[in-house]
């Protein structure tokens, strides 16, 4: 049965909100695990993968050996799904070593903390980052995006290599951005297929001054990791699960707020419409000093004609004028 987790603290509530489904999902995280027997080559490969994905906390590496993980066997995926739900990781890499499958690396994707698909690689030749002297050049910068180059018709015709192409693009694509500066294109993954082997090279882009042109010359320098491997086993996602994972939520358009606009300098600016105010008919507060009796008493004390006498004189003058006209 599905258990609904209710947060007991504010920190747990923030964590659940961060993991909740969103219109714009977060960058996928990588989970690195190892079996009971692991060769030194596979350990170095997983260390370099962690080095490439650890920026921004997008990778989790487990050092403990796991003997219950059997990716391509029935029921052997349960530990992977358990660790995925605990760490909120959508990608995983599982390394093992045996006589039947030496230097074995299984990479896969998760959907809803369930195994979506995976592919098994047999590493035959490997050059690490430290061996090539990549160092900081191999580490992705904040906001950078790698380029990809797939060489060979097999990436369009062979099902296992088409699957591998999708997997590599999902593993190393980085953050989804709308616009990118040319300076952010500092790395390139070159993947070539020849026969049964696949050659993966991770190179850094260096712009050098050219003599005959105003545009700089582009040179590729291997920074590692560089792999030569073969594709052993692969499992594609089921039709229903793939269809469910490819569904895109309908982005509801924001309702337009009337009489409100935004400005880069003033910020949020609103406009208010006020009806015409009739001040003459408004009930104003009357002060004691403005009462008629006090005004008349003050005028009599000063010997000036009061407002009442002034009005009567004006009225008598107007009536006599009318009589004379008649």
JSON list of N, CA and C in Angstrom, two decimals, residues 66-94:
[
{"chain": "A", "resi": 66, "resn": "UNK", "atom": "N", "xyz": [27.13, -3.59, -1.92]},
{"chain": "A", "resi": 66, "resn": "UNK", "atom": "CA", "xyz": [25.75, -4.06, -1.90]},
{"chain": "A", "resi": 66, "resn": "UNK", "atom": "C", "xyz": [25.71, -5.42, -2.61]},
{"chain": "A", "resi": 67, "resn": "UNK", "atom": "N", "xyz": [25.30, -6.44, -1.86]},
{"chain": "A", "resi": 67, "resn": "UNK", "atom": "CA", "xyz": [25.26, -7.78, -2.42]},
{"chain": "A", "resi": 67, "resn": "UNK", "atom": "C", "xyz": [23.87, -8.19, -2.91]},
{"chain": "A", "resi": 68, "resn": "UNK", "atom": "N", "xyz": [22.85, -7.37, -2.65]},
{"chain": "A", "resi": 68, "resn": "UNK", "atom": "CA", "xyz": [21.48, -7.73, -3.03]},
{"chain": "A", "resi": 68, "resn": "UNK", "atom": "C", "xyz": [21.02, -7.07, -4.32]},
{"chain": "A", "resi": 69, "resn": "UNK", "atom": "N", "xyz": [21.85, -6.23, -4.91]},
{"chain": "A", "resi": 69, "resn": "UNK", "atom": "CA", "xyz": [21.45, -5.54, -6.14]},
{"chain": "A", "resi": 69, "resn": "UNK", "atom": "C", "xyz": [21.75, -6.44, -7.32]},
{"chain": "A", "resi": 70, "resn": "UNK", "atom": "N", "xyz": [20.72, -6.83, -8.07]},
{"chain": "A", "resi": 70, "resn": "UNK", "atom": "CA", "xyz": [20.83, -7.61, -9.29]},
{"chain": "A", "resi": 70, "resn": "UNK", "atom": "C", "xyz": [20.00, -6.90, -10.35]},
{"chain": "A", "resi": 71, "resn": "UNK", "atom": "N", "xyz": [20.57, -5.97, -11.11]},
{"chain": "A", "resi": 71, "resn": "UNK", "atom": "CA", "xyz": [19.77, -5.11, -11.98]},
{"chain": "A", "resi": 71, "resn": "UNK", "atom": "C", "xyz": [18.94, -5.86, -13.02]},
{"chain": "A", "resi": 72, "resn": "UNK", "atom": "N", "xyz": [19.48, -6.91, -13.64]},
{"chain": "A", "resi": 72, "resn": "UNK", "atom": "CA", "xyz": [18.77, -7.58, -14.73]},
{"chain": "A", "resi": 72, "resn": "UNK", "atom": "C", "xyz": [18.06, -8.85, -14.27]},
{"chain": "A", "resi": 73, "resn": "UNK", "atom": "N", "xyz": [17.93, -9.06, -12.97]},
{"chain": "A", "resi": 73, "resn": "UNK", "atom": "CA", "xyz": [17.22, -10.22, -12.44]},
{"chain": "A", "resi": 73, "resn": "UNK", "atom": "C", "xyz": [15.94, -9.76, -11.76]},
{"chain": "A", "resi": 74, "resn": "UNK", "atom": "N", "xyz": [14.97, -10.68, -11.70]},
{"chain": "A", "resi": 74, "resn": "UNK", "atom": "CA", "xyz": [13.70, -10.36, -11.08]},
{"chain": "A", "resi": 74, "resn": "UNK", "atom": "C", "xyz": [13.83, -10.11, -9.59]},
{"chain": "A", "resi": 75, "resn": "UNK", "atom": "N", "xyz": [13.35, -8.98, -9.12]},
{"chain": "A", "resi": 75, "resn": "UNK", "atom": "CA", "xyz": [13.43, -8.62, -7.71]},
{"chain": "A", "resi": 75, "resn": "UNK", "atom": "C", "xyz": [14.74, -8.00, -7.31]},
{"chain": "A", "resi": 76, "resn": "UNK", "atom": "N", "xyz": [15.72, -7.99, -8.20]},
{"chain": "A", "resi": 76, "resn": "UNK", "atom": "CA", "xyz": [17.01, -7.40, -7.85]},
{"chain": "A", "resi": 76, "resn": "UNK", "atom": "C", "xyz": [17.05, -5.89, -7.99]},
{"chain": "A", "resi": 77, "resn": "UNK", "atom": "N", "xyz": [15.95, -5.29, -8.45]},
{"chain": "A", "resi": 77, "resn": "UNK", "atom": "CA", "xyz": [15.89, -3.84, -8.62]},
{"chain": "A", "resi": 77, "resn": "UNK", "atom": "C", "xyz": [15.35, -3.13, -7.38]},
{"chain": "A", "resi": 78, "resn": "UNK", "atom": "N", "xyz": [14.82, -3.89, -6.43]},
{"chain": "A", "resi": 78, "resn": "UNK", "atom": "CA", "xyz": [14.20, -3.27, -5.24]},
{"chain": "A", "resi": 78, "resn": "UNK", "atom": "C", "xyz": [15.17, -2.40, -4.46]},
{"chain": "A", "resi": 79, "resn": "UNK", "atom": "N", "xyz": [16.43, -2.83, -4.22]},
{"chain": "A", "resi": 79, "resn": "UNK", "atom": "CA", "xyz": [17.35, -1.94, -3.50]},
{"chain": "A", "resi": 79, "resn": "UNK", "atom": "C", "xyz": [17.63, -0.64, -4.25]},
{"chain": "A", "resi": 80, "resn": "UNK", "atom": "N", "xyz": [17.72, -0.70, -5.58]},
{"chain": "A", "resi": 80, "resn": "UNK", "atom": "CA", "xyz": [17.94, 0.52, -6.35]},
{"chain": "A", "resi": 80, "resn": "UNK", "atom": "C", "xyz": [16.78, 1.49, -6.18]},
{"chain": "A", "resi": 81, "resn": "UNK", "atom": "N", "xyz": [15.56, 0.98, -6.22]},
{"chain": "A", "resi": 81, "resn": "UNK", "atom": "CA", "xyz": [14.39, 1.84, -6.05]},
{"chain": "A", "resi": 81, "resn": "UNK", "atom": "C", "xyz": [14.32, 2.41, -4.63]},
{"chain": "A", "resi": 82, "resn": "UNK", "atom": "N", "xyz": [14.77, 1.61, -3.65]},
{"chain": "A", "resi": 82, "resn": "UNK", "atom": "CA", "xyz": [14.79, 2.10, -2.27]},
{"chain": "A", "resi": 82, "resn": "UNK", "atom": "C", "xyz": [15.78, 3.24, -2.11]},
{"chain": "A", "resi": 83, "resn": "UNK", "atom": "N", "xyz": [17.01, 3.08, -2.64]},
{"chain": "A", "resi": 83, "resn": "UNK", "atom": "CA", "xyz": [18.01, 4.14, -2.54]},
{"chain": "A", "resi": 83, "resn": "UNK", "atom": "C", "xyz": [17.61, 5.37, -3.35]},
{"chain": "A", "resi": 84, "resn": "UNK", "atom": "N", "xyz": [16.90, 5.15, -4.45]},
{"chain": "A", "resi": 84, "resn": "UNK", "atom": "CA", "xyz": [16.45, 6.28, -5.26]},
{"chain": "A", "resi": 84, "resn": "UNK", "atom": "C", "xyz": [15.43, 7.14, -4.51]},
{"chain": "A", "resi": 85, "resn": "UNK", "atom": "N", "xyz": [14.51, 6.48, -3.80]},
{"chain": "A", "resi": 85, "resn": "UNK", "atom": "CA", "xyz": [13.52, 7.24, -3.02]},
{"chain": "A", "resi": 85, "resn": "UNK", "atom": "C", "xyz": [14.15, 7.97, -1.85]},
{"chain": "A", "resi": 86, "resn": "UNK", "atom": "N", "xyz": [15.24, 7.40, -1.28]},
{"chain": "A", "resi": 86, "resn": "UNK", "atom": "CA", "xyz": [15.90, 8.04, -0.14]},
{"chain": "A", "resi": 86, "resn": "UNK", "atom": "C", "xyz": [16.73, 9.25, -0.57]},
{"chain": "A", "resi": 87, "resn": "UNK", "atom": "N", "xyz": [17.39, 9.15, -1.71]},
{"chain": "A", "resi": 87, "resn": "UNK", "atom": "CA", "xyz": [18.30, 10.21, -2.14]},
{"chain": "A", "resi": 87, "resn": "UNK", "atom": "C", "xyz": [17.70, 11.12, -3.20]},
{"chain": "A", "resi": 88, "resn": "UNK", "atom": "N", "xyz": [16.50, 10.79, -3.72]},
{"chain": "A", "resi": 88, "resn": "UNK", "atom": "CA", "xyz": [15.85, 11.58, -4.77]},
{"chain": "A", "resi": 88, "resn": "UNK", "atom": "C", "xyz": [16.74, 11.66, -6.02]},
{"chain": "A", "resi": 89, "resn": "UNK", "atom": "N", "xyz": [17.23, 10.51, -6.48]},
{"chain": "A", "resi": 89, "resn": "UNK", "atom": "CA", "xyz": [18.09, 10.43, -7.66]},
{"chain": "A", "resi": 89, "resn": "UNK", "atom": "C", "xyz": [17.32, 9.78, -8.80]},
{"chain": "A", "resi": 90, "resn": "UNK", "atom": "N", "xyz": [17.48, 10.34, -10.00]},
{"chain": "A", "resi": 90, "resn": "UNK", "atom": "CA", "xyz": [16.82, 9.81, -11.19]},
{"chain": "A", "resi": 90, "resn": "UNK", "atom": "C", "xyz": [17.76, 9.03, -12.09]},
{"chain": "A", "resi": 91, "resn": "UNK", "atom": "N", "xyz": [19.07, 9.06, -11.82]},
{"chain": "A", "resi": 91, "resn": "UNK", "atom": "CA", "xyz": [20.06, 8.32, -12.59]},
{"chain": "A", "resi": 91, "resn": "UNK", "atom": "C", "xyz": [20.87, 7.45, -11.63]},
{"chain": "A", "resi": 92, "resn": "UNK", "atom": "N", "xyz": [21.36, 6.33, -12.13]},
{"chain": "A", "resi": 92, "resn": "UNK", "atom": "CA", "xyz": [22.20, 5.48, -11.29]},
{"chain": "A", "resi": 92, "resn": "UNK", "atom": "C", "xyz": [23.27, 4.83, -12.13]},
{"chain": "A", "resi": 93, "resn": "UNK", "atom": "N", "xyz": [24.39, 4.50, -11.47]},
{"chain": "A", "resi": 93, "resn": "UNK", "atom": "CA", "xyz": [25.50, 3.77, -12.07]},
{"chain": "A", "resi": 93, "resn": "UNK", "atom": "C", "xyz": [25.94, 2.72, -11.05]},
{"chain": "A", "resi": 94, "resn": "UNK", "atom": "N", "xyz": [25.96, 1.47, -11.49]},
{"chain": "A", "resi": 94, "resn": "UNK", "atom": "CA", "xyz": [26.26, 0.34, -10.60]},
{"chain": "A", "resi": 94, "resn": "UNK", "atom": "C", "xyz": [27.44, -0.43, -11.19]}
]
